[in-house]
XYZ file of C-alpha atoms in Angstrom:
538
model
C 117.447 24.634 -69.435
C 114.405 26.180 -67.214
C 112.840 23.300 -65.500
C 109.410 23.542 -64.728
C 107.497 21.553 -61.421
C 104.357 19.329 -62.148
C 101.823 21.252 -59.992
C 98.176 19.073 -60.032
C 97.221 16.544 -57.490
C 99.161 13.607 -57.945
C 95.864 11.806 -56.351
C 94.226 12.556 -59.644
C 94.977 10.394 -62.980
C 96.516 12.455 -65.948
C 93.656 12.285 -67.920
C 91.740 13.828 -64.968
C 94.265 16.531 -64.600
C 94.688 17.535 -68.371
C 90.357 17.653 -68.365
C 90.331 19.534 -65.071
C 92.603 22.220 -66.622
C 90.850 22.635 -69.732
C 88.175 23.293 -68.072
C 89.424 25.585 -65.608
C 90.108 27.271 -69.145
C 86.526 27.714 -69.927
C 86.359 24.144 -72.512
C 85.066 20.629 -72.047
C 86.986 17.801 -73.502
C 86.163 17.554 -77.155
C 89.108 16.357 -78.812
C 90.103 12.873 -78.488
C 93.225 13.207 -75.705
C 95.687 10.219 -77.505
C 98.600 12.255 -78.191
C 101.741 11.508 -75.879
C 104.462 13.423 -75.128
C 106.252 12.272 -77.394
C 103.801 12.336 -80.394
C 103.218 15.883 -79.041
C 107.340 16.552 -79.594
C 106.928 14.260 -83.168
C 104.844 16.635 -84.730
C 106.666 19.839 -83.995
C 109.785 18.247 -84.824
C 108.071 16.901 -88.320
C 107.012 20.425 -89.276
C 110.720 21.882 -88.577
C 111.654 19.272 -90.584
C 115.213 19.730 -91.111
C 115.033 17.656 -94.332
C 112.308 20.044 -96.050
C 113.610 23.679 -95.064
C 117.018 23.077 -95.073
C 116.933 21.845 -98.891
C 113.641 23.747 -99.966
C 115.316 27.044 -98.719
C 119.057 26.963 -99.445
C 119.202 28.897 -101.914
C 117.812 32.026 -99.863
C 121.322 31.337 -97.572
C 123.280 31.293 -100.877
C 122.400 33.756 -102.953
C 122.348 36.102 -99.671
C 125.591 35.954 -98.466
C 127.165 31.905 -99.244
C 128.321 29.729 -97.217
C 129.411 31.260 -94.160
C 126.383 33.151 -93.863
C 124.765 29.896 -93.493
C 128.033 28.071 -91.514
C 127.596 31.255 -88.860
C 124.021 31.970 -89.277
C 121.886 28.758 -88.657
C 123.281 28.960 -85.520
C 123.593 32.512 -84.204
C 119.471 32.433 -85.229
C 118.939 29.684 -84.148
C 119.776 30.746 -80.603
C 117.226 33.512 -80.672
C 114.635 31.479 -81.982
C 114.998 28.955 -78.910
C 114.693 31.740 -76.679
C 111.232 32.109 -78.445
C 110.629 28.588 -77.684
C 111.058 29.033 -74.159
C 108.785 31.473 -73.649
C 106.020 29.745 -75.522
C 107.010 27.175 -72.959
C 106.324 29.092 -70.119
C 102.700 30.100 -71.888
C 101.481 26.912 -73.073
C 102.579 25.432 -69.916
C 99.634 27.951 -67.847
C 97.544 27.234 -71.010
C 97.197 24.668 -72.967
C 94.692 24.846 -75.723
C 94.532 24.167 -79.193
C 93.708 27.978 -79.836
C 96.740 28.682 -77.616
C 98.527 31.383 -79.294
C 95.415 33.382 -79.890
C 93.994 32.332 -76.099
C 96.961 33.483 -74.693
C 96.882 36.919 -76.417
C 93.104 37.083 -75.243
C 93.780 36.087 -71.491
C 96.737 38.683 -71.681
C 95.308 41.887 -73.855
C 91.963 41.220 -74.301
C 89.438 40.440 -77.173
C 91.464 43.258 -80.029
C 94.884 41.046 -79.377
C 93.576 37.879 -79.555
C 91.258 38.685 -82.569
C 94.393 39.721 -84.731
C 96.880 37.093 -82.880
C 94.552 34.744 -84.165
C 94.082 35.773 -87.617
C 97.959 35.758 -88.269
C 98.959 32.883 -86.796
C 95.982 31.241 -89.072
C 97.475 32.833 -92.211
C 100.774 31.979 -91.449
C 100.077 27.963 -90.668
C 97.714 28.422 -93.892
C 101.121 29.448 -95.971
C 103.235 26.936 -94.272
C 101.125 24.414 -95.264
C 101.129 26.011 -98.597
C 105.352 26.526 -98.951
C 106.212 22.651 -97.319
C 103.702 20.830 -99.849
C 104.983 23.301 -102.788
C 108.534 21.806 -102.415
C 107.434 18.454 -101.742
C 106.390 18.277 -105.198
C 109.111 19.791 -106.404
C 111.569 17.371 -104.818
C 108.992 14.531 -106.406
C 109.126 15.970 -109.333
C 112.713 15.964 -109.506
C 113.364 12.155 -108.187
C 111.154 11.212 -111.184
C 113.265 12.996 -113.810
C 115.983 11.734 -112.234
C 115.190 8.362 -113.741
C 113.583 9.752 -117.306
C 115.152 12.057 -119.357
C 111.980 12.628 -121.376
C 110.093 13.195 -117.563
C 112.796 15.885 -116.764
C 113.515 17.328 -120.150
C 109.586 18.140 -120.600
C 109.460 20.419 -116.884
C 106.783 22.705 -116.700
C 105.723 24.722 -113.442
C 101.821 23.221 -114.387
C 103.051 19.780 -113.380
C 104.395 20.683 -110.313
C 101.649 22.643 -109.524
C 99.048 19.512 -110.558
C 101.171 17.246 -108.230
C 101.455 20.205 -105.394
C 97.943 19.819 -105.403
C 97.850 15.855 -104.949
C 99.886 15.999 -101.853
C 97.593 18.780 -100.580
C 94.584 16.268 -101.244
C 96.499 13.126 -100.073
C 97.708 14.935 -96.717
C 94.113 16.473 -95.773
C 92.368 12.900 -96.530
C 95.202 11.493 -93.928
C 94.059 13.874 -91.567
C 90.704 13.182 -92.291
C 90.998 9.601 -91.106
C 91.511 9.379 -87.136
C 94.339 10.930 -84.873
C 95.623 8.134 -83.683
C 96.681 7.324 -87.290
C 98.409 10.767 -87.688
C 100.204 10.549 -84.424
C 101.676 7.282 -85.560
C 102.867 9.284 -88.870
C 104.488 11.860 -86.866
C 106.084 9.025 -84.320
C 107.264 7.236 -87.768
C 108.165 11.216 -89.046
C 110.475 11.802 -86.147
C 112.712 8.490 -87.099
C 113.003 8.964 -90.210
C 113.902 12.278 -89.622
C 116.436 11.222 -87.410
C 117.956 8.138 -89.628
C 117.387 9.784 -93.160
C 119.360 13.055 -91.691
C 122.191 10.359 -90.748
C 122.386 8.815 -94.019
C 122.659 12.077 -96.318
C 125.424 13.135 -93.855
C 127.140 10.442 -94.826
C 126.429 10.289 -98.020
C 127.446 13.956 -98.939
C 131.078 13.013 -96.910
C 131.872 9.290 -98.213
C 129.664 8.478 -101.432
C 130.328 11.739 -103.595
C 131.113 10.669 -107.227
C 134.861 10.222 -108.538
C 136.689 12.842 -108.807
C 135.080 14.993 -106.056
C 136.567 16.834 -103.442
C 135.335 18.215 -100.369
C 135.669 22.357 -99.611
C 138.311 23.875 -97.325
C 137.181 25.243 -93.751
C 138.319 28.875 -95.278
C 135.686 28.021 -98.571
C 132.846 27.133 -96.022
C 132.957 29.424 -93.210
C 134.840 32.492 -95.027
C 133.403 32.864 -98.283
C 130.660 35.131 -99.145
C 127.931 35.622 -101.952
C 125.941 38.334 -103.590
C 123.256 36.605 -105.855
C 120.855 39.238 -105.398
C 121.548 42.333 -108.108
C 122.539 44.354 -105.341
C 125.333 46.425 -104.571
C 126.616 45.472 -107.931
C 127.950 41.566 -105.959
C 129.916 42.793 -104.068
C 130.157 41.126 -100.591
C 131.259 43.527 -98.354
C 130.317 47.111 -97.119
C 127.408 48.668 -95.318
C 124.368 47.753 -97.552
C 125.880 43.884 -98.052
C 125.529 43.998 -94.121
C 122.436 45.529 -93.033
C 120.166 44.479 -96.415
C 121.647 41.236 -98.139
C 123.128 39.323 -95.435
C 119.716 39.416 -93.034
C 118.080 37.823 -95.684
C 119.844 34.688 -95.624
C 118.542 34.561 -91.800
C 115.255 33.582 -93.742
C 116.406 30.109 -94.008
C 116.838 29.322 -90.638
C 113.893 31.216 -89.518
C 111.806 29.376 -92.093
C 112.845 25.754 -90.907
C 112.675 26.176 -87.533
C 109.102 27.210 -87.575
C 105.559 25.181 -86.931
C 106.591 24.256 -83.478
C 103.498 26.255 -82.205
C 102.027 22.574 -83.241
C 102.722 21.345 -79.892
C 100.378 24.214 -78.864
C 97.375 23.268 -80.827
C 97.654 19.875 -80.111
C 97.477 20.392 -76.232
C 93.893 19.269 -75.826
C 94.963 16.004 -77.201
C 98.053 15.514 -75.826
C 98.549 13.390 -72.188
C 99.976 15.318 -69.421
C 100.153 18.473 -71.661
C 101.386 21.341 -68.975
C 104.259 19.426 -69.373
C 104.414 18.024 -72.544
C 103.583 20.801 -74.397
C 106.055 22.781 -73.169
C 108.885 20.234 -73.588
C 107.474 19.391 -76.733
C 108.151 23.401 -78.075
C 112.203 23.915 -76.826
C 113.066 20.174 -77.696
C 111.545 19.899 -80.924
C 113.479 23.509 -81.834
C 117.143 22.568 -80.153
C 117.008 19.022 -81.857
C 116.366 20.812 -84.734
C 119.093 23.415 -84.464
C 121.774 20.840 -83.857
C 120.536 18.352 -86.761
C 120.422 21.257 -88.984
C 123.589 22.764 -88.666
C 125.458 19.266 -89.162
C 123.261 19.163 -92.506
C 123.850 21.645 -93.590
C 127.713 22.201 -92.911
C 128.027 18.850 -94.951
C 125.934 20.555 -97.895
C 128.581 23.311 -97.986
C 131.651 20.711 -97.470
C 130.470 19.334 -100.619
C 130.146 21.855 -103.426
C 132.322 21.424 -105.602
C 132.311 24.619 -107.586
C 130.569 27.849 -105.976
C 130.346 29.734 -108.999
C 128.308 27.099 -111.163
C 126.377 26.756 -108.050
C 125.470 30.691 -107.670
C 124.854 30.740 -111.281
C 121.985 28.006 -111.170
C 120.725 30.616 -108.255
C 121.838 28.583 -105.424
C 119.573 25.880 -105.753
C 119.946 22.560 -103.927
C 119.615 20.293 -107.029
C 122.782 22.133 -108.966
C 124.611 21.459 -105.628
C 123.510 17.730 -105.471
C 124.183 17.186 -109.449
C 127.841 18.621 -108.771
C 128.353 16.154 -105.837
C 126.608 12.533 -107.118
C 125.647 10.909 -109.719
C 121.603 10.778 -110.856
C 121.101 7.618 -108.810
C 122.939 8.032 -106.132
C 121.021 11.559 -106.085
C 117.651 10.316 -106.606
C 118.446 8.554 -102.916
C 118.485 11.422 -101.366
C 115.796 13.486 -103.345
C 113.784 10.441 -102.115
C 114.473 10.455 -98.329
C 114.059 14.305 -98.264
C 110.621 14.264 -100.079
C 109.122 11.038 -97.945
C 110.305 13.693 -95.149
C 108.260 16.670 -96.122
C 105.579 14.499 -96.929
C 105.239 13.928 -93.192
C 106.108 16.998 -92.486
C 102.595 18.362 -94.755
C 100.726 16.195 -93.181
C 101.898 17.351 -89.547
C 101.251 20.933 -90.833
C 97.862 20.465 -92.116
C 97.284 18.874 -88.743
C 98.366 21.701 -86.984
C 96.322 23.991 -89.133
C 93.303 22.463 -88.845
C 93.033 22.338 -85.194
C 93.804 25.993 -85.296
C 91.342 26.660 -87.436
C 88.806 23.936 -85.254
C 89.837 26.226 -81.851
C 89.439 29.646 -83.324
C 86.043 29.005 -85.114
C 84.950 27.505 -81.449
C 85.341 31.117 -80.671
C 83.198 32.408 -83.252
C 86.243 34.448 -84.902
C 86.191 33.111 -88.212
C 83.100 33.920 -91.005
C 80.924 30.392 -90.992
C 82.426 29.428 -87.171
C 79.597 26.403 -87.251
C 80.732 24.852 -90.046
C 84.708 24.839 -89.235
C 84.215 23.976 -86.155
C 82.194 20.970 -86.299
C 83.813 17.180 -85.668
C 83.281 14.197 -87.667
C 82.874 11.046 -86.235
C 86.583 10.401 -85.045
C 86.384 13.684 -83.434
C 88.630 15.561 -86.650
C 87.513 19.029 -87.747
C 87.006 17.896 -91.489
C 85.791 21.114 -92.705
C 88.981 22.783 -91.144
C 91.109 20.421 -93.093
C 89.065 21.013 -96.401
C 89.572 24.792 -96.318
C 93.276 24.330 -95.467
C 93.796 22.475 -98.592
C 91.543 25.024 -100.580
C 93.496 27.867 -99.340
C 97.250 26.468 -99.632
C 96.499 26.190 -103.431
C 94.844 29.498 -104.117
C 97.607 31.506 -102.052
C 100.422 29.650 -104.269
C 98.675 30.000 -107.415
C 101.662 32.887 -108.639
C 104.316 29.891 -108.601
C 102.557 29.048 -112.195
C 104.601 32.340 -113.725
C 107.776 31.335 -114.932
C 110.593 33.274 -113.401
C 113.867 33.562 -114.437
C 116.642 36.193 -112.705
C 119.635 36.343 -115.508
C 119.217 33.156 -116.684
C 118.386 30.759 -113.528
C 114.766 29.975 -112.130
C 114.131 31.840 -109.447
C 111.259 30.695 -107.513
C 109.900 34.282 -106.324
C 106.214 32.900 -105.524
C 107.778 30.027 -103.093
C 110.211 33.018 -101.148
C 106.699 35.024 -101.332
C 104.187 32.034 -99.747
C 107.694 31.278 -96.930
C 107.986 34.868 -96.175
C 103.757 34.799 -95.713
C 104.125 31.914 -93.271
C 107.185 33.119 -91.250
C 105.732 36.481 -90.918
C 102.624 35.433 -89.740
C 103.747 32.763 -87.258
C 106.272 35.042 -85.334
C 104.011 38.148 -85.311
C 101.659 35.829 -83.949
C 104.268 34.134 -81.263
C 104.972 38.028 -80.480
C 101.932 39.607 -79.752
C 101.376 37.057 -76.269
C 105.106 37.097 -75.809
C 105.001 40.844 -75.191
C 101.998 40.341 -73.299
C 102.980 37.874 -70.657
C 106.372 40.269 -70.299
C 103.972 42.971 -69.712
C 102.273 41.062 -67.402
C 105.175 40.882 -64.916
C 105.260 38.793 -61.906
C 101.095 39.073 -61.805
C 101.440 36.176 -64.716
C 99.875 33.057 -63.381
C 102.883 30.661 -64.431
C 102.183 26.688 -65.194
C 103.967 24.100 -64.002
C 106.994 24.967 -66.453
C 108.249 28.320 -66.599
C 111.156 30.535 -66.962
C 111.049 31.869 -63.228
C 112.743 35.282 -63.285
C 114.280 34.724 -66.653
C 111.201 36.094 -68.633
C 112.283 39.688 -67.991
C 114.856 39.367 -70.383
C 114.076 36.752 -72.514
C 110.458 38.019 -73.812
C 111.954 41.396 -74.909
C 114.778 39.818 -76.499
C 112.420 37.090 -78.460
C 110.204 40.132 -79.372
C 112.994 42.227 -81.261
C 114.732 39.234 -82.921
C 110.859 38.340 -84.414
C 109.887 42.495 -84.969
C 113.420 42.353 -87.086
C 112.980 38.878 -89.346
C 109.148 40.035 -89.884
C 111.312 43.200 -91.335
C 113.837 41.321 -93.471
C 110.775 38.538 -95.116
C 109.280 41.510 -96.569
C 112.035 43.194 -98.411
C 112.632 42.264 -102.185
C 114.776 39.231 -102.854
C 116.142 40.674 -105.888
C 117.037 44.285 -107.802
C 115.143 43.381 -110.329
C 112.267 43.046 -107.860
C 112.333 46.240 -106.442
C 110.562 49.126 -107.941
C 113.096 51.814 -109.810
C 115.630 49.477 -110.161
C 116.637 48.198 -114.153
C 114.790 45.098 -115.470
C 112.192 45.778 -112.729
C 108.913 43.485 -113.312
C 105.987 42.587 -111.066
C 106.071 39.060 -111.312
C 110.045 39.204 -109.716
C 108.305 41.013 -106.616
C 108.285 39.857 -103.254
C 104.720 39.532 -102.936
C 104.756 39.155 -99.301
C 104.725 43.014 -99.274
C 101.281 43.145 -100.782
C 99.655 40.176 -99.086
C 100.490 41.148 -95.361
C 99.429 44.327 -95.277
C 96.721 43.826 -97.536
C 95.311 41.511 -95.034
C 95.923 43.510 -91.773
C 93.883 46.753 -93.624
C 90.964 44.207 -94.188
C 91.317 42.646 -90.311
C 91.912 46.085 -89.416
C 88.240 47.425 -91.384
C 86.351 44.014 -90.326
C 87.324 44.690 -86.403
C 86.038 48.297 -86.569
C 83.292 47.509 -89.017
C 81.310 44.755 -87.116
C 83.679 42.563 -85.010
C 84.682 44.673 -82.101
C 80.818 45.056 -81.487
C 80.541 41.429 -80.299
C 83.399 39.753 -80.315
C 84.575 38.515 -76.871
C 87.677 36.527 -77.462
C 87.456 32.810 -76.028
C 84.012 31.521 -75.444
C 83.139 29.152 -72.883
C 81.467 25.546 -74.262
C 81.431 23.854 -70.789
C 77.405 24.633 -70.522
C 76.941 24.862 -74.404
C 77.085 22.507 -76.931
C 80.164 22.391 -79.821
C 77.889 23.859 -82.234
C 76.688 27.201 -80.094
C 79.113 29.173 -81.359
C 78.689 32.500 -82.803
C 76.018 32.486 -86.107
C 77.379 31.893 -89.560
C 75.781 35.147 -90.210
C 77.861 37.987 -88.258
C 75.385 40.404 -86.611
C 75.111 44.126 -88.055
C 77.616 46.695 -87.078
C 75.751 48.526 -83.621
């Protein structure tokens, strides 16, 4: 792995250091600095969260291409996306702020880059949030009916949406509290993690019900599926290749996101050059490995993989072939306590970026985001996260069903949002820093010589996934195809570029006349930045 070397004074305490860097940054210490390496590495890891993207996304693996485009997949991306990691490393390493991503972009290409670097990695955290609370109430929902017949017999998307909308309140008034509560979360996130992981393994190979089997090695990492409506199933050929199979890459590239958390939670986090950094790759290679063992015993398990493709791949028609209600219900448990956490870690992460880019004065009523309360928590950040994960998912309350099975369109739509907008985000100071060359001031960890090829290559795999999230999920969602309807549409499609034309008019219109990119609050109070009230177009 690239090692990096601690660089500040050892004379000077790490508290001293982190402060001294910041403000060598252009930033006083606002944010309470708590957060250890470790809690910095808990809260990446509890976004990935192996337990809620895994599960919550299977079915986009499935239904694109079976089970070994997942066996061969999760890893084969996951490789790319760790060389992502690395070089978010090497950048939060030389600067570690809470607006990182968007700082970086600014340090690198100036106010334009950072102003829409910004802006997507906000939408996409905003949609993460969105997507990982979404199928925590789903899994709730299910655990519940699990034990009532009437409970599950009387489903209705309103109900999930009602409790989608508790967790969302329940995981902004735990971040609302202190951070030294939430980084004991994430440290209790990261073990559970860890130990529920271990005991669905298991589960799924020693406690199926009687009279299951486990799959063949040929059935797992040989045998295809076409779930989608096109090219009429079939699973082999030129379009199964370069259109249906990439898609499955969404699952993988959907867990193993949020690790930018580690970024945004620099200014709190001890020691962070390091940390950080550490905190980015580990959290995504823990991940990786976890994951694949996961989900290999997912596949070992089915016990028929045409009932499964029939209820559209979904991880509940796998579990019900595999255990019985109870013994289900254990798992449906561990996995939604999981992405529980893993909300809560997300709205954390959100919130800060929200706290660090209103500093800057980029965001329409800056003074009121970026204010603290009392433990030093950007309430009002937190508040709009919660207000804007429910309005974005509102779509998931039309009832969708592709030949038969539900297929949940608005979830792929809100993932595809979030992915999309992370990794354009990660991509934009990626390309940057390789553009800087060996004129990049580098931190104390880096990637040496290594960046030459490793930015360009991080770059292409994200410019290619951003590609694949936005294509339709289904022929019936895809305009000129039969049975084609708006509400099976990727909306994705709309929403992204939607938003980039109205970024793109609000930069010409008025920002680009005085926005600067990061402000300076070492001589200025919190509250000085930019007005509430953007200043006319010059």
């Amino acid at each position: 792995m690239p090692e990096g070397h601690e660089t500040v004074d050892p004379h000077l305490d790490t508290q001293s250091a982190d402060e001294l860097h910041l403000a060598k940054l252009g930033y006083k210490q606002e944010l309470a600095r708590t957060w250890s390496g470790f809690s910095n590495f808990a809260i990446s890891f509890s976004i990935i969260s192996i337990l809620a993207g895994c599960l919550t996304t299977f079915y986009v693996g499935w239904n694109n291409g079976g089970p070994a485009a997942i066996a061969w997949g999760w890893p084969i991306v996951s490789v790319f996306i760790l060389i992502v990691g690395f070089c978010m490393a090497e950048l939060v390493s030389a600067y570690p702020t809470s607006g990182g991503i968007y700082w970086w972009a600014s340090k690198l290409g100036g106010p334009m880059a950072g102003f829409y670097t910004g802006w997507l990695n906000l939408i996409g955290l905003l949609a993460i949030d969105a997507s990982v609370a979404y199928g925590c109430a789903g899994f709730f929902d299910t655990f519940v009916g699990l034990f009532s017949d009437s409970w599950a017999a009387n489903y209705s998307l309103t109900r999930v949406f009602i409790e989608f909308a508790i967790i969302l309140v329940l995981a902004g008034l735990i971040n609302v509290f202190s951070s030294h509560l939430l980084a004991l979360i994430n440290n209790v996130s990261v073990w559970w993690h860890v130990a529920g992981a271990a005991i669905i393994v298991i589960m799924l190979w020693f406690f199926t019900a009687d009279g299951t089997s486990h799959a063949s090695v040929g059935d797992v990492f040989a045998s295809g599926v076409n779930n989608t409506g096109f090219f009429h199933g079939h699973t082999g050929g030129i379009g199964f290749l370069l259109y249906v199979l990439p898609m499955a890459g969404i699952l993988t590239q959907y867990t193993i996101t949020g690790y930018d958390a580690s970024v945004h939670l620099s200014e709190e986090t001890q020691g962070a050059a390091n940390s950080a950094a550490k905190g980015i790759w580990q959290s995504i290679l823990f991940s990786a490995i976890g994951g694949w063992i996961l989900l290999l015993s997912l596949l070992f398990a089915v016990q028929s993989k045409d009932d499964l493709t029939a209820g559209g791949g979904g991880i509940f028609v796998l579990l019900g072939q595999a255990f019985t209600p109870h013994t289900e219900a254990i798992i449906v448990f561990i996995s939604a306590c999981a992405q529980f956490f893993c909300t809560c870690a997300c709205m954390t992460s959100t919130s800060r970026m929200f706290f660090a880019f209103s500093r800057d004065g980029a965001v329409p009523g800056s003074r009121i985001w970026s204010k603290l309360n009392a433990h030093k928590v950007p309430v009002y950040g937190v508040i709009a996260s919660v207000v804007i994960a429910l309005v974005i998912t509102l779509p998931a309350l039309i009832k969708v069903d592709i030949n038969g099975a539900p297929s949940p369109i608005a979830f792929y739509a809100v993932v595809s949002i979030g992915v999309i907008g992370l990794y354009l985000a990660f991509a934009i100071p990626i390309f940057l820093r390789w553009k800087k060359g060996d004129a990049f001031e580098a931190g104390a960890w880096n990637l040496g010589g290594k960046y030459r090829w490793m930015c360009l290559v991080a770059v292409a795999e994200i410019v290619v996934m951003s590609i694949v999230g936005l294509l339709p999920t289904a022929s019936v969602g895809m305009p000129g195809m039969d049975g084609f309807s708006m509400k099976f549409v990727n909306y994705a499609i709309i929403v992204l570029p939607a938003a980039l034309i109205l970024l793109t008019v609000y930069w010409f219109a008025s920002v680009r006349h005085w926005f600067t990119g990061p402000i300076s609050n070492l001589d200025t109070p919190p509250s000085s930045a930019p007005d509430d009230l953007l200043p006319e177009p010059a």
